[in-house]
């Protein structure tokens, strides 16, 4: 099994927003698990960095959290995307796609640019 | 925007958010542990792995705190609490450091206040354009009505030129009775210049200035309120100023007390007979710069008029140079002080604070170093270096903020005391008297921040260096020596600076506060005179001429007091005492100027000054063309060492502009008297000569010898006489000479307090520095002391080794400081310490030594308590 890659700086927020957009309300642990699954276990998410990021997104108004009961019957905080979060997701996705496109041009073979 | 509001709100929800995070992490750990259990791990292992993946609850919380927007601010609240707690925990350090910084901040704030004065504008519309026009204070030459009239006619760049002078009048109003009043005699144009309309009635008008016009007065708001009970019908009422009836024509609004701090305005008479070059009433002139005109341009214009007037009156206007300055500079007598002097003193004051802060930083560094275990634990728990430095900064800020608050209080009290003591309330413009200006709050805050950076951040950066573990290991081992050296050096420098500077401070304070010693029975002599209430010369507006009539008045008072049964002798001294060089028969001239005093014939007998040689004056001496003079002991010893003063001749040389001027007639020394006053500190006094003059127009101050009944009854009788003979506008001033020379006890207390505070803070800082240094050294040398004790070193040897170290630092500091003090003394031309370097140095050195050694006792006791086995086991 290849070694897991760290999450690239600045992309964790995008992954969280995307995950919540796809799956609806989810607790922090669920988000972490989902990101790992989506990356086919290629990404090693440091759970310790996830929560500060979640709280920051909540503070910025992109997601909102509410306490509920998790699958093991414990109290857990469930996050969902807000309208501002959706807008932010669209914007971040566009930025990301643009960045990828630019990078793609750099790795295209000579003469095809 | 909403984001920022939410962030701000969250600043105050921090604890709740932290609790939520904790709950969330707990839930996360539960879910992860369940998953691990399902994967077949044993429960303990499942929980441990979950914790490991999360990276520790405390660490996550710390990361969250640091990632928060405005986290610095939020972190600070906790730090403030922590900081205050730390300050309370080490009260000595806090007190010593705080006091030192407070004194320095008070000083810097005082200098800053002065700077705000320097740049303050007159509080009226476009106040920055109000300027004063005057001759540079090369001598006592002030502008006169003549100059004012000339400038008013000729100057185009200055608008609404106005003149005023301050006079003191007896005010009698039908409502309030009588009392003294400070009156601005001002040209009517003054109200136009200042552009403040009256609250009631009208301002002064040009027609009020005319000679023979009905005298009128405009009242200040406070005066209207207090002396006229805010009478709405005050306009048209009559009041008497020095017996002359004035009609109240207006009341100015609240907060208007221009030109300086006035509450009554009467018209300044500009009658042609008063307008002549140089003579005539002296006035202050002010005006408004025309729109867009710089002060320099107006000054150039005034200078060109100056050239013209110089060609007209060359001998009168020879040394007069006109200047246009901001109003406030002239009001405060700062015409000649350039801005850079103000800024330089500000810089100097700031440097003093930095020096003190560095000192406190040394103390904090010692503590920070001693707290390295705490810092290491916090770092291990995930606190970043920034976080720790922030905490230490805030801790220092808590201290420096408290110091700033105390410093502001000191500055405020000092400001009030100084303005009160120095009788400045009549001289300083009223808008500066409110207390410290609000800018000083900001300034003191800034100083506190700077001090906190020096005190908190520098030691913190050093103690939390990148390689914290390495630093810690270094500190634990003997290699802390490097740091020890830096410290030793700092302590030495500190002791040296204290020793170099303190004697000068003590010397100045000592010199200033100690009243002179009187060498005659001063308590038996009453000094008295009739004083006009106005400080300025009368100009003939219904008041007695001071010269002839005033002399006659004084003479009569003297005669009447002489006749009192409680008095057995009277005398006087003359107004025309002079500040002269003495020239002797062999052609030598005294190196410095001293006093020559014309006095009454019975002067020495009345005052009871002991005769040392020769004789006192007799009646025949006090006639025209006399040659008899007597001198004091200092004169005799200075100019005729060996005692041959009697019969020798000298004359007085009055210096003029460029050098020695004209010589007076020759005098012959007929008697030598004891010095009347001597400096309390060095017993010295200036050489003085006395020659007799007849009673006449020159009378300055009168004196009476009392028959031991105490001054009260004589003063009461003298007051009765004064009331009988003196016209309005004069009052009796009387004081036993002992009181006069005793100095002002309030001034004494104030100066003593100031000097003690400064000295105490320096001493405490030094002592605390040495103590902290020694504590640190002892904690560093635990192992060494342990081994030495184990090898049989006695308690005495341990004590000697600790004291030896502090002794060496003190010794080097004292020697360097003594050299510095001698240098300071030499540079100041030996005037600062008045030749008392030795005793003062000894005094200061003894105190420093004592403080230093006392400060070493604590650490020494700690060293003695070190158990060899424990110290060795720790390693």
PDB file of C-alpha atoms in Angstrom, chain A residues 4 27-30 32-33 36 44-49 51-52 54-56 58-62 67 70-72 74-77 79, chain B residues 3 6-7 10-11 17-21 23-35 50 53-55 60 63-64 67-69:
ATOM      1  CA  UNK A   4      -0.717   8.145   2.436  1.00  0.00           C
ATOM      2  CA  UNK A  27     -20.702  14.947  12.243  1.00  0.00           C
ATOM      3  CA  UNK A  28     -16.970  15.663  12.325  1.00  0.00           C
ATOM      4  CA  UNK A  29     -15.950  12.044  12.524  1.00  0.00           C
ATOM      5  CA  UNK A  30     -18.191  11.243   9.562  1.00  0.00           C
ATOM      6  CA  UNK A  32     -13.131  12.721   8.302  1.00  0.00           C
ATOM      7  CA  UNK A  33     -14.052   9.167   7.398  1.00  0.00           C
ATOM      8  CA  UNK A  36     -10.547   9.281   3.590  1.00  0.00           C
ATOM      9  CA  UNK A  44      -4.204  10.694   5.696  1.00  0.00           C
ATOM     10  CA  UNK A  45      -6.393  13.198   7.398  1.00  0.00           C
ATOM     11  CA  UNK A  46      -5.131  14.431  10.718  1.00  0.00           C
ATOM     12  CA  UNK A  47      -8.300  14.382  12.750  1.00  0.00           C
ATOM     13  CA  UNK A  48      -6.809  16.973  15.029  1.00  0.00           C
ATOM     14  CA  UNK A  49      -6.717  19.538  12.221  1.00  0.00           C
ATOM     15  CA  UNK A  51     -12.061  20.296  14.123  1.00  0.00           C
ATOM     16  CA  UNK A  52     -10.394  23.700  14.168  1.00  0.00           C
ATOM     17  CA  UNK A  54     -14.878  22.944  11.069  1.00  0.00           C
ATOM     18  CA  UNK A  55     -15.190  25.581  13.768  1.00  0.00           C
ATOM     19  CA  UNK A  56     -13.630  28.180  11.529  1.00  0.00           C
ATOM     20  CA  UNK A  58     -18.892  27.623  11.164  1.00  0.00           C
ATOM     21  CA  UNK A  59     -17.601  30.931  12.425  1.00  0.00           C
ATOM     22  CA  UNK A  60     -17.358  32.177   8.846  1.00  0.00           C
ATOM     23  CA  UNK A  61     -20.991  31.205   8.345  1.00  0.00           C
ATOM     24  CA  UNK A  62     -20.339  28.567   5.621  1.00  0.00           C
ATOM     25  CA  UNK A  67     -26.236  18.726  18.323  1.00  0.00           C
ATOM     26  CA  UNK A  70     -24.820   9.664  16.407  1.00  0.00           C
ATOM     27  CA  UNK A  71     -25.082   6.079  15.171  1.00  0.00           C
ATOM     28  CA  UNK A  72     -23.544   4.729  18.390  1.00  0.00           C
ATOM     29  CA  UNK A  74     -23.738   9.337  21.605  1.00  0.00           C
ATOM     30  CA  UNK A  75     -24.228  13.072  21.409  1.00  0.00           C
ATOM     31  CA  UNK A  76     -22.531  14.495  18.304  1.00  0.00           C
ATOM     32  CA  UNK A  77     -22.536  17.772  16.473  1.00  0.00           C
ATOM     33  CA  UNK A  79     -22.860  20.082  10.364  1.00  0.00           C
TER      34      UNK A  79
ATOM     35  CA  UNK B   3     -18.492  37.630   9.466  1.00  0.00           C
ATOM     36  CA  UNK B   6     -19.850  37.093  14.351  1.00  0.00           C
ATOM     37  CA  UNK B   7     -16.127  36.912  15.087  1.00  0.00           C
ATOM     38  CA  UNK B  10     -17.473  34.798  19.361  1.00  0.00           C
ATOM     39  CA  UNK B  11     -14.628  36.536  21.150  1.00  0.00           C
ATOM     40  CA  UNK B  17     -16.977  27.283  22.216  1.00  0.00           C
ATOM     41  CA  UNK B  18     -14.126  25.538  23.937  1.00  0.00           C
ATOM     42  CA  UNK B  19     -16.557  23.391  25.912  1.00  0.00           C
ATOM     43  CA  UNK B  20     -18.379  22.470  22.705  1.00  0.00           C
ATOM     44  CA  UNK B  21     -15.123  21.544  21.040  1.00  0.00           C
ATOM     45  CA  UNK B  23     -17.613  17.575  23.748  1.00  0.00           C
ATOM     46  CA  UNK B  24     -17.199  17.128  20.026  1.00  0.00           C
ATOM     47  CA  UNK B  25     -13.750  15.638  20.425  1.00  0.00           C
ATOM     48  CA  UNK B  26     -15.106  13.277  23.086  1.00  0.00           C
ATOM     49  CA  UNK B  27     -17.809  12.163  20.662  1.00  0.00           C
ATOM     50  CA  UNK B  28     -15.171  11.737  17.959  1.00  0.00           C
ATOM     51  CA  UNK B  29     -13.058   9.562  20.247  1.00  0.00           C
ATOM     52  CA  UNK B  30     -16.132   7.473  21.087  1.00  0.00           C
ATOM     53  CA  UNK B  31     -16.945   6.842  17.447  1.00  0.00           C
ATOM     54  CA  UNK B  32     -13.355   6.022  16.539  1.00  0.00           C
ATOM     55  CA  UNK B  33     -12.975   3.718  19.550  1.00  0.00           C
ATOM     56  CA  UNK B  34     -16.166   1.858  18.547  1.00  0.00           C
ATOM     57  CA  UNK B  35     -14.793   1.402  15.086  1.00  0.00           C
ATOM     58  CA  UNK B  50      -8.201   6.722  18.729  1.00  0.00           C
ATOM     59  CA  UNK B  53      -5.050   9.520  15.599  1.00  0.00           C
ATOM     60  CA  UNK B  54      -6.676  12.605  17.023  1.00  0.00           C
ATOM     61  CA  UNK B  55      -3.353  13.909  18.299  1.00  0.00           C
ATOM     62  CA  UNK B  60      -6.389  20.216  19.144  1.00  0.00           C
ATOM     63  CA  UNK B  63      -4.480  24.545  17.471  1.00  0.00           C
ATOM     64  CA  UNK B  64      -8.040  25.839  17.406  1.00  0.00           C
ATOM     65  CA  UNK B  67      -6.273  29.312  14.129  1.00  0.00           C
ATOM     66  CA  UNK B  68      -9.000  31.621  15.348  1.00  0.00           C
ATOM     67  CA  UNK B  69      -9.296  35.019  13.785  1.00  0.00           C
TER      68      UNK B  69
END
